Tab-separated table of C-alpha atoms in Angstrom:
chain	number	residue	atom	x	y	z
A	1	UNK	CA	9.422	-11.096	-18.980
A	2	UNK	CA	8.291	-13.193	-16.255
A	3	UNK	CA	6.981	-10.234	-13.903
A	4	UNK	CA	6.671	-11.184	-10.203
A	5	UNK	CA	6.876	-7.818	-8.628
A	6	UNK	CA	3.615	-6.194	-8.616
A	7	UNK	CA	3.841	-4.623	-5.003
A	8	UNK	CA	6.231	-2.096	-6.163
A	9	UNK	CA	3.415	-1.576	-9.551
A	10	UNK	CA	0.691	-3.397	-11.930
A	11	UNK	CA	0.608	-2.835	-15.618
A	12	UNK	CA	-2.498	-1.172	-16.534
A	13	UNK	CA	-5.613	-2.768	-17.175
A	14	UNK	CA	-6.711	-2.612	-20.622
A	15	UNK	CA	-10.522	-1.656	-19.861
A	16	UNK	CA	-9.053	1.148	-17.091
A	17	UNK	CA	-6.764	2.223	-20.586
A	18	UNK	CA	-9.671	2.469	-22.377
A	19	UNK	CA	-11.712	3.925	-19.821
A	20	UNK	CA	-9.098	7.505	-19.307
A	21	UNK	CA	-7.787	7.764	-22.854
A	22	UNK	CA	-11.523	9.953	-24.161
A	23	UNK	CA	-10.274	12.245	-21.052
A	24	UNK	CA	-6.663	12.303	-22.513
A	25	UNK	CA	-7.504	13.593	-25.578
A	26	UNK	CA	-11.020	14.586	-26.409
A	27	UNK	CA	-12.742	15.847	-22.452
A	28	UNK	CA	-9.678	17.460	-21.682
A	29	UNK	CA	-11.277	20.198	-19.978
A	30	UNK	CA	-10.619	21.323	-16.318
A	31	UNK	CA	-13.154	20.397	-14.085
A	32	UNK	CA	-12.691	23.362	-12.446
A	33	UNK	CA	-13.519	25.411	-15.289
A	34	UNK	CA	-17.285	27.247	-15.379
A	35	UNK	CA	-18.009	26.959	-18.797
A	36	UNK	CA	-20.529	23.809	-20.149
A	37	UNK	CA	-16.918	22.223	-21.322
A	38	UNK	CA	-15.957	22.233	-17.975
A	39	UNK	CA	-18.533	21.343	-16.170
A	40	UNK	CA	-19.207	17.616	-18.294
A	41	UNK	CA	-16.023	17.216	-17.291
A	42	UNK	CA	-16.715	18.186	-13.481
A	43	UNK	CA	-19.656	15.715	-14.122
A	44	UNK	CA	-18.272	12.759	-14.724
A	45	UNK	CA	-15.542	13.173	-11.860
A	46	UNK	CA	-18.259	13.811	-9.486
A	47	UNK	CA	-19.438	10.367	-10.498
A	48	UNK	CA	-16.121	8.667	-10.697
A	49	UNK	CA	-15.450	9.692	-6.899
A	50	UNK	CA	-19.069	8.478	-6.308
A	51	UNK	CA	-17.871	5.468	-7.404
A	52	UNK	CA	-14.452	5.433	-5.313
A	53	UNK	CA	-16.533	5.982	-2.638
A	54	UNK	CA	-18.527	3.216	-2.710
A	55	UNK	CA	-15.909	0.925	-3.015
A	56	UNK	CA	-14.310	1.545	0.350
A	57	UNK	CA	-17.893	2.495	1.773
A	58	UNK	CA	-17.450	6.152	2.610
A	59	UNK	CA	-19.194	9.532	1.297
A	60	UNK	CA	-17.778	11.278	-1.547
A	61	UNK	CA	-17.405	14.152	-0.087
A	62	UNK	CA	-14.640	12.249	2.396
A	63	UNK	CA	-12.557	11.000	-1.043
A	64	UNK	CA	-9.618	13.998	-1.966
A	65	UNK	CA	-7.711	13.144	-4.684
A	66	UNK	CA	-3.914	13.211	-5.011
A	67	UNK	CA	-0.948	12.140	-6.450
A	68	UNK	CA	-0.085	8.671	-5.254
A	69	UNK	CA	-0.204	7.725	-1.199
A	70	UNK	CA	2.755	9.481	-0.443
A	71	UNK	CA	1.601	12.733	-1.258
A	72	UNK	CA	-1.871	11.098	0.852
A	73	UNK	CA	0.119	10.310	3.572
A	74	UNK	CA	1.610	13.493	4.025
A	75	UNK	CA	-1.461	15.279	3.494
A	76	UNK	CA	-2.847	13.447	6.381
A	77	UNK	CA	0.206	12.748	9.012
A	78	UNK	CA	1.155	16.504	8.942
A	79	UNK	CA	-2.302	17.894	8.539
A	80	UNK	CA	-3.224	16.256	11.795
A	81	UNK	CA	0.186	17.303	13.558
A	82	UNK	CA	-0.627	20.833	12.679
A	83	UNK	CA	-4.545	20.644	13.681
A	84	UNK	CA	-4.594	18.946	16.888
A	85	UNK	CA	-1.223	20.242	18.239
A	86	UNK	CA	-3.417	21.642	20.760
A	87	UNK	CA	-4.170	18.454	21.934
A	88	UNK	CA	-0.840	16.619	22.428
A	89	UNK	CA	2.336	16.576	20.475
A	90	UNK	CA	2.433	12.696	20.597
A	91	UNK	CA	2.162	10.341	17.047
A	92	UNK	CA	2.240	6.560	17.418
A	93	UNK	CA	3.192	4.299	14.106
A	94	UNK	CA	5.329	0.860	13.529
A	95	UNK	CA	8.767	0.409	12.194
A	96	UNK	CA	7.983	-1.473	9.816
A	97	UNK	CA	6.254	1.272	7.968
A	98	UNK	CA	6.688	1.768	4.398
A	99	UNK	CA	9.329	5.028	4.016
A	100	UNK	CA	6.274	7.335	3.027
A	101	UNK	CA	5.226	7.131	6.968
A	102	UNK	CA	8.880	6.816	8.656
A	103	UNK	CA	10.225	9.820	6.787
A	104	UNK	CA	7.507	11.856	7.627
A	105	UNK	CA	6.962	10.828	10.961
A	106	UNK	CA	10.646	11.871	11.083
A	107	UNK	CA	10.196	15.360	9.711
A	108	UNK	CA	7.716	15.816	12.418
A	109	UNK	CA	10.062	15.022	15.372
A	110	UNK	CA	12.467	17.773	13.942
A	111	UNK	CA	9.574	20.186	13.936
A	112	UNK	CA	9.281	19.004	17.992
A	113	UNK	CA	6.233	16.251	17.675
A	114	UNK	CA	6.695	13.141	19.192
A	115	UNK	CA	7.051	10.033	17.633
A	116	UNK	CA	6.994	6.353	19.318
A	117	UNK	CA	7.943	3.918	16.565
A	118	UNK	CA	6.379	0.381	17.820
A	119	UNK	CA	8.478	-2.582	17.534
A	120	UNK	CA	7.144	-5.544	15.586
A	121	UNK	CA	6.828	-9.526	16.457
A	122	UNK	CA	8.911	-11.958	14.612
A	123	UNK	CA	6.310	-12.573	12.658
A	124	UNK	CA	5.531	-9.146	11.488
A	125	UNK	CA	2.454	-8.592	13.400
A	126	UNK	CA	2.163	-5.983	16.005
A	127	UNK	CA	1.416	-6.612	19.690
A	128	UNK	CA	-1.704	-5.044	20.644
A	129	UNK	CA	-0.893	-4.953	24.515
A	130	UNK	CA	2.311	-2.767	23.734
A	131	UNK	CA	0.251	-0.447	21.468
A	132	UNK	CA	-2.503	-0.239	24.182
A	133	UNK	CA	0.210	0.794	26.648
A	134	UNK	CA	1.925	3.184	24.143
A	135	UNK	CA	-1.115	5.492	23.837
A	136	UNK	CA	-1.134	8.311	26.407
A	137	UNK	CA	-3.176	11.115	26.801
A	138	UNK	CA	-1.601	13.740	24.659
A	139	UNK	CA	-1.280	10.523	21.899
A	140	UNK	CA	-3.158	12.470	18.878
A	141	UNK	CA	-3.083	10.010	16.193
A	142	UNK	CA	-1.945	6.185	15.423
A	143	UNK	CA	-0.946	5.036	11.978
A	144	UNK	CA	-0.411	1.291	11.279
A	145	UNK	CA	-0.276	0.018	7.407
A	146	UNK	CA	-2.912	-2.357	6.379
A	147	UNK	CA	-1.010	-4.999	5.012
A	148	UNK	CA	2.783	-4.814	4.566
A	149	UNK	CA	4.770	-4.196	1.007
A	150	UNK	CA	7.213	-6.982	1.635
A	151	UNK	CA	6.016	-9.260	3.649
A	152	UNK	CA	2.355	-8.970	2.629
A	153	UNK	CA	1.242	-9.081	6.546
A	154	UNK	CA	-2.110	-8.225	7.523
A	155	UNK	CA	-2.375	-6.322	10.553
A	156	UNK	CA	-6.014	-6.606	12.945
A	157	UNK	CA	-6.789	-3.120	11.664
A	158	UNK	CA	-10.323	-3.296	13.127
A	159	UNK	CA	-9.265	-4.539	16.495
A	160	UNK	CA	-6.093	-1.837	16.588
A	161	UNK	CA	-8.996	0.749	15.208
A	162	UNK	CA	-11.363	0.198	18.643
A	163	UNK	CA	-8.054	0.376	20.986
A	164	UNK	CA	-7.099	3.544	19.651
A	165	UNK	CA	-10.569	5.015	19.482
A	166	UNK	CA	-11.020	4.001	22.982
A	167	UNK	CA	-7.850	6.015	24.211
A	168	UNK	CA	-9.540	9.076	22.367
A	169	UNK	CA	-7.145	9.073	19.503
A	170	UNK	CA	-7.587	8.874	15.858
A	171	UNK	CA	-6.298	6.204	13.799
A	172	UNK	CA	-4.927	6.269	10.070
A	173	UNK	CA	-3.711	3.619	7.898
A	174	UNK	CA	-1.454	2.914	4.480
A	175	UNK	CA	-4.142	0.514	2.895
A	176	UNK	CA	-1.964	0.961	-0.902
A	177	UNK	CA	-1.624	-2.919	-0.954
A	178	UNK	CA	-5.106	-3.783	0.553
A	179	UNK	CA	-7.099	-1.846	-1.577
A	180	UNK	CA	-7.605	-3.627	-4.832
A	181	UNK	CA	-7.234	-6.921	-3.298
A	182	UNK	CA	-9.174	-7.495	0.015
A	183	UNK	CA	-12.557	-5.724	1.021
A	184	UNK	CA	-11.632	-2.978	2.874
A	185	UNK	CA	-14.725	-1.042	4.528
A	186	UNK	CA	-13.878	2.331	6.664
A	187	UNK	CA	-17.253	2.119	8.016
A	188	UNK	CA	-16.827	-1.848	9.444
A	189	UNK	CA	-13.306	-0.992	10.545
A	190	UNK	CA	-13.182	2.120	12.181
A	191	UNK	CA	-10.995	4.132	9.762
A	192	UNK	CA	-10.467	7.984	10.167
A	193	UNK	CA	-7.684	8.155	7.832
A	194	UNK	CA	-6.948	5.898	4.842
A	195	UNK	CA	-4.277	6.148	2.013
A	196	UNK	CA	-3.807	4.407	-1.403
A	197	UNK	CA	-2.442	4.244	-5.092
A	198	UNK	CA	-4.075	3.869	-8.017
A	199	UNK	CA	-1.111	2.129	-9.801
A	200	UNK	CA	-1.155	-0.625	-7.050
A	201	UNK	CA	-4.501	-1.890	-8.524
A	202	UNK	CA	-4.270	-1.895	-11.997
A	203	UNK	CA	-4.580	1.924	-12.722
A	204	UNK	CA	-1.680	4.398	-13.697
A	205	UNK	CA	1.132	6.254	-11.660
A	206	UNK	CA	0.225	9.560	-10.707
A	207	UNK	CA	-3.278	9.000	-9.039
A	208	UNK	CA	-4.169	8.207	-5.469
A	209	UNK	CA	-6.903	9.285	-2.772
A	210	UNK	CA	-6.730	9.913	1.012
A	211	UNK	CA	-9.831	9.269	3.110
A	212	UNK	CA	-10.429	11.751	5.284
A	213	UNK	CA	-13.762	10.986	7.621
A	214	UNK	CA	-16.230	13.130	7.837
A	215	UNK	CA	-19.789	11.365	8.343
A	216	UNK	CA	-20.236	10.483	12.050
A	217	UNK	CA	-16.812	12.767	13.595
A	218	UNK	CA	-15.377	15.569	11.483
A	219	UNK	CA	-11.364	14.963	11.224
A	220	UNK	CA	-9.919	18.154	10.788
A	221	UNK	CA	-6.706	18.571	8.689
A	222	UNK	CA	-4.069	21.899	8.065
A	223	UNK	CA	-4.037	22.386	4.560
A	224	UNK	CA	-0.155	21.297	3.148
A	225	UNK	CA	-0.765	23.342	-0.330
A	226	UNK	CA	-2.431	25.979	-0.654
A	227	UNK	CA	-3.493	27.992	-4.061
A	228	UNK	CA	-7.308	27.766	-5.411
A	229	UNK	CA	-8.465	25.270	-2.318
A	230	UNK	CA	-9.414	22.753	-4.340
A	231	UNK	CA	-10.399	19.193	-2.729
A	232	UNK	CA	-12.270	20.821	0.560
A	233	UNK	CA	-9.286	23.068	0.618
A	234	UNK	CA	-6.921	20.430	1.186
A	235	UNK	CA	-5.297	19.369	-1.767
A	236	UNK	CA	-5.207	22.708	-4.573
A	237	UNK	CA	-4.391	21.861	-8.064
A	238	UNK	CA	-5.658	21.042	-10.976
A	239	UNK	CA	-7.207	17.443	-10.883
A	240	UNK	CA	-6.006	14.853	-12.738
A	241	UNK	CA	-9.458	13.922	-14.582
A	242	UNK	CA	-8.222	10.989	-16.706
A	243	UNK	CA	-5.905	9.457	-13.561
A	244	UNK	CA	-9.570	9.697	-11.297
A	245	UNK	CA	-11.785	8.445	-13.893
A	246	UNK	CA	-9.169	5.881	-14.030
A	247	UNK	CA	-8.775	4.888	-10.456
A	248	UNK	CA	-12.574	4.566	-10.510
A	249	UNK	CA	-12.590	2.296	-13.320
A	250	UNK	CA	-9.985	0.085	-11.437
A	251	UNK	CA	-12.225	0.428	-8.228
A	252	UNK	CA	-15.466	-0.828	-10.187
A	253	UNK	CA	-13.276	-3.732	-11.895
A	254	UNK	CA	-11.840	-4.674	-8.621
A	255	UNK	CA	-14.898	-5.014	-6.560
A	256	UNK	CA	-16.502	-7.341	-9.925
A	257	UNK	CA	-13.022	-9.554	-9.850
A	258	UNK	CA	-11.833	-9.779	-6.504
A	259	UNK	CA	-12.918	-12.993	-5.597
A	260	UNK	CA	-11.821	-14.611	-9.223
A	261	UNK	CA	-8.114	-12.853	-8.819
A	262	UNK	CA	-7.810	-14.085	-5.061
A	263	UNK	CA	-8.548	-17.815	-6.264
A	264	UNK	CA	-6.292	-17.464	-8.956
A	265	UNK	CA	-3.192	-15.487	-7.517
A	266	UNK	CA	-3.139	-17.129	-4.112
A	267	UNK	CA	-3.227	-20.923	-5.858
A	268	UNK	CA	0.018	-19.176	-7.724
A	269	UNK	CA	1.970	-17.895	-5.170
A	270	UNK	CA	1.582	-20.740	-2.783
A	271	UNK	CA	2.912	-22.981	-5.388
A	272	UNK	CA	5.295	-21.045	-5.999
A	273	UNK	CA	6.501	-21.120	-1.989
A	274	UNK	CA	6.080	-24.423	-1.952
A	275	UNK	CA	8.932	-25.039	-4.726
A	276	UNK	CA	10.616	-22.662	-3.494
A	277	UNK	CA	11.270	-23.389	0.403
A	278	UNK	CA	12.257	-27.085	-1.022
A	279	UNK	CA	15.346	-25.585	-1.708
A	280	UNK	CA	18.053	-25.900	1.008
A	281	UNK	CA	18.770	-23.142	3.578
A	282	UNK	CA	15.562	-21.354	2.562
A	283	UNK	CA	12.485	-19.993	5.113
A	284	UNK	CA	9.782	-17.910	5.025
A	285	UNK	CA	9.866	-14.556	6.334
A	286	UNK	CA	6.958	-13.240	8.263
A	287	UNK	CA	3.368	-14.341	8.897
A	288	UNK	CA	2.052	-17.909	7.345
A	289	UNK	CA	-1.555	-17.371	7.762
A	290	UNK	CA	-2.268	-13.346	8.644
A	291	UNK	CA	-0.884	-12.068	5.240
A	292	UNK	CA	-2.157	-11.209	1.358
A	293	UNK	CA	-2.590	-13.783	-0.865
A	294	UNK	CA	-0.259	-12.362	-3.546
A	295	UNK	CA	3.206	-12.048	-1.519
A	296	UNK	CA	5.892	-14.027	-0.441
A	297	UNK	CA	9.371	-13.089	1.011
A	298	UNK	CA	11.711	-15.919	0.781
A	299	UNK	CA	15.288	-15.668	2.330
A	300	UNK	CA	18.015	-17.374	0.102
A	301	UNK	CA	20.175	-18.144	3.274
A	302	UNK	CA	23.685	-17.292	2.189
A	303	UNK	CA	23.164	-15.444	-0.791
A	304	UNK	CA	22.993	-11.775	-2.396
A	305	UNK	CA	19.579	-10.812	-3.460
A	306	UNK	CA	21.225	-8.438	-5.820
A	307	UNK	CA	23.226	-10.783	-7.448
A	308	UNK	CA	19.637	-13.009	-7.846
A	309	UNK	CA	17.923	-10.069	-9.366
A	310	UNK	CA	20.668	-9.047	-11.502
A	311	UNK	CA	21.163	-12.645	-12.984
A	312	UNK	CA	17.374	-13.081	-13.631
A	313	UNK	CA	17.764	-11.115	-16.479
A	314	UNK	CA	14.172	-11.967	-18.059
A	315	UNK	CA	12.659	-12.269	-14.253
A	316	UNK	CA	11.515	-9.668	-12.151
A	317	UNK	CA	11.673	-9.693	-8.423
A	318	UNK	CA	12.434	-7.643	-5.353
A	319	UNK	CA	14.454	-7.208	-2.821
A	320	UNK	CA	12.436	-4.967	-0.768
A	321	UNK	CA	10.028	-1.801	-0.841
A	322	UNK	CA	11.059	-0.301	-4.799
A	323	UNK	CA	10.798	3.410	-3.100
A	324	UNK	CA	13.675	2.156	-1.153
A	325	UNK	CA	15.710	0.586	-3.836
A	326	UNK	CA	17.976	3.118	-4.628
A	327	UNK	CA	19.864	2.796	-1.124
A	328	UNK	CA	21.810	-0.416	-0.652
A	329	UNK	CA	20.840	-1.431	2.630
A	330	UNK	CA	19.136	-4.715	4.438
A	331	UNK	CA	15.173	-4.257	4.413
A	332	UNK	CA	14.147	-1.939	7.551
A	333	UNK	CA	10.951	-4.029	8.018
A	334	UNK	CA	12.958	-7.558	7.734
A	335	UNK	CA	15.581	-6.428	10.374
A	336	UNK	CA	12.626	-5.359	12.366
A	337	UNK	CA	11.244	-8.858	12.312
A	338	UNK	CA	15.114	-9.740	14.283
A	339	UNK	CA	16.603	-11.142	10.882
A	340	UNK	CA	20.675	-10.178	10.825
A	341	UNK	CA	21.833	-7.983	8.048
A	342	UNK	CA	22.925	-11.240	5.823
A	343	UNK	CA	19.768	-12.905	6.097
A	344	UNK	CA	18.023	-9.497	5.445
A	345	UNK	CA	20.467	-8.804	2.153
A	346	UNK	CA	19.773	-12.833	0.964
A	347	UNK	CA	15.686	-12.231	0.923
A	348	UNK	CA	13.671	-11.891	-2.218
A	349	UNK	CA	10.075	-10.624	-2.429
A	350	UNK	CA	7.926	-12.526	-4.836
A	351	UNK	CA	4.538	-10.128	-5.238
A	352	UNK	CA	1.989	-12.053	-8.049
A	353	UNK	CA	-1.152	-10.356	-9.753
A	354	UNK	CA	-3.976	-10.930	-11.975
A	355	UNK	CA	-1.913	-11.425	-15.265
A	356	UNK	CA	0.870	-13.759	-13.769
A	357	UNK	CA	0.558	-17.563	-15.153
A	358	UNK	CA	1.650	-21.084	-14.155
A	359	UNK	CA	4.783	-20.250	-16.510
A	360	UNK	CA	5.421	-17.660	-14.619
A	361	UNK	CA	5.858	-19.512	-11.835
A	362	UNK	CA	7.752	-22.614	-13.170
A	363	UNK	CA	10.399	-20.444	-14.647
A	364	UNK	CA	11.025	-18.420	-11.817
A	365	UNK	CA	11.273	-21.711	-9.806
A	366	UNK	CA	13.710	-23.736	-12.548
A	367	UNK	CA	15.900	-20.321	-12.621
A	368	UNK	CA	16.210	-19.579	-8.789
A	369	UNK	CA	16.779	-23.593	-8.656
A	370	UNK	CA	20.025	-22.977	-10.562
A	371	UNK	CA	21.201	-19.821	-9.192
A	372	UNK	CA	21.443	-21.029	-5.628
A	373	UNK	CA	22.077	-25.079	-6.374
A	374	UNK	CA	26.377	-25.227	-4.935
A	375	UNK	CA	27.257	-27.008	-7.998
A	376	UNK	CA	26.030	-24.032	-10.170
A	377	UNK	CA	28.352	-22.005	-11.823
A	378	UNK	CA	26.165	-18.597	-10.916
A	379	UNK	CA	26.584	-19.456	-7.726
């Protein structure tokens, strides 16, 4: 298997493996626990958010643990709704949004917020005028994703950070396919909210954080769950000890490797575009420069993604955001960029990681080669 989609999820790393199985099956106790058992065990999570802290340059005290970012960006997006209602009723955020965002944003209107859902550029980037104009005085937060799942766009998170500061609002982003990949400092770039997954870098399903700042402002959120108050109250449950001494792990061997993967991915994928876009009635959707160094989305002009992925039988790509997959539509964030429903349908996303090889790429070119040449009998 020739796997090209590691936006939608990255095997584990061996040496994160390694690093949660003792908690799997020997420390097993709850960290909640007030015994000596329980308390090693509260130990060494102490240190592994330590850790998780460090790496996006925050206190530990800001890190809460959850289940993935959805559950993250739920915490955060509703727990701000419900605390600063007093405020305003207004919530700003950008269409192109993964679903985690739009849905919730969504279930907030019906409970009477406000939502303004900003319109993107061709190119995937957002303009900072319209945002600037967007925010009124009742606007109580902003959320804008760090860099997007399909098109691997980088939004100007610190300059979008100071404009919504400046119109007294807080800001929040979806950083799940930043972190792991590019430095991302809160501190540096003005973050009051930030979400992420540990099985986006290298770590498994079931384990993700939400940064909630606390340092210089306190950011006050309504408790979603409720029963035992763990995580400051805001996220009860038993912790998942071997998931967070995993996501630490992945933390430590991102910030050791980052530079090393970049060089190695990014030479990758732009060969891989390069082969690709040779092919007739091909183009690249969204930004060439202001994007991650891992993604591509290619549109196959005249084609049926599905019928690419479905032939590729020992290949795998995407079409689109995986937590969208199950509903045959075109991509909401590619028809946000103005592409028709075709074009949108004919568009693969080609997402490249740490374990992906020149052979990787060559087959993936020589198969795509045949599937949309007019002579071929796939096509």
């Amino acid at each position: 298997m020739s796997y090209l989609d590691y936006n939608s999820t990255t095997p584990i790393d061996p040496r994160v493996l390694d690093a949660m199985l003792p908690y799997l099956k020997d420390n097993f106790g709850n960290s909640s626990s007030t015994h000596h058992f329980g308390q090693i065990i509260n130990k060494r999570v102490k240190q592994a958010r330590s850790q998780i802290a460090h790496f996006i340059n925050s206190e530990s005290s800001e890190i809460i643990f959850t289940s993935g970012a959805t559950e993250a960006i739920n915490i955060a997006l509703k727990g701000i709704a419900e605390s600063y209602n007093n405020k305003g009723n207004h919530i700003i955020t950008v269409s192109t949004e993964h679903k985690a965002v739009l849905d919730t944003c969504k279930d907030l209107e019906r409970k009477g917020f406000e939502v303004t859902f900003l319109p993107i550029k061709e190119n995937g980037l957002l303009c900072l005028d319209f945002l600037e104009e967007s925010i009124r005085t009742d606007t109580i937060l902003v959320s804008v994703m760090f860099v997007n799942n399909e098109t691997g766009v980088i939004q100007p998170i610190k300059k979008i950070a100071e404009i919504v500061h400046e119109k007294g609002a807080l800001f929040m982003t979806d950083a799940t396919q930043a972190l792991g990949k590019i430095e991302v400092d809160v501190q540096e770039l003005g973050i009051d909210l930030l979400c992420f997954s540990g099985h986006k870098m290298y770590a498994p399903k079931g384990i993700g954080a939400l940064f909630v700042r606390r340092s210089d402002k306190t950011v006050n959120l309504t408790p979603q769950t409720h029963g035992g108050g763990h995580e400051i109250g805001l996220r009860s449950g038993t912790l998942n000890v071997p998931g967070i001494i995993a996501l630490a792990k992945a933390c430590e061997i991102s910030s050791q490797e980052m530079t090393e993967n970049r060089a190695l991915v990014s030479e990758l994928r732009d060969t891989l575009e390069y082969e690709l876009l040779k092919i007739g009635q091909t183009s690249l959707n969204g930004d060439l420069t202001k994007r991650i160094y891992n993604t591509t989305n290619i549109c196959f002009k005249g084609k049926d993604a599905n019928v690419l992925i479905g032939r590729m039988k020992t290949i795998a790509v995407s079409n689109g955001s995986a937590c969208s997959s199950a509903v045959f539509e075109p991509s909401h964030v590619l028809k946000s960029m103005g592409l028709s429903d075709d074009d949108a349908l004919a568009s693969l996303r080609f997402s490249l990681g740490k374990y992906n090889t020149i052979e990787d790429v060559k087959l993936v070119v020589e198969t795509i080669k045949k599937l949309t040449e007019p002579q071929s009998k796939y096509a």
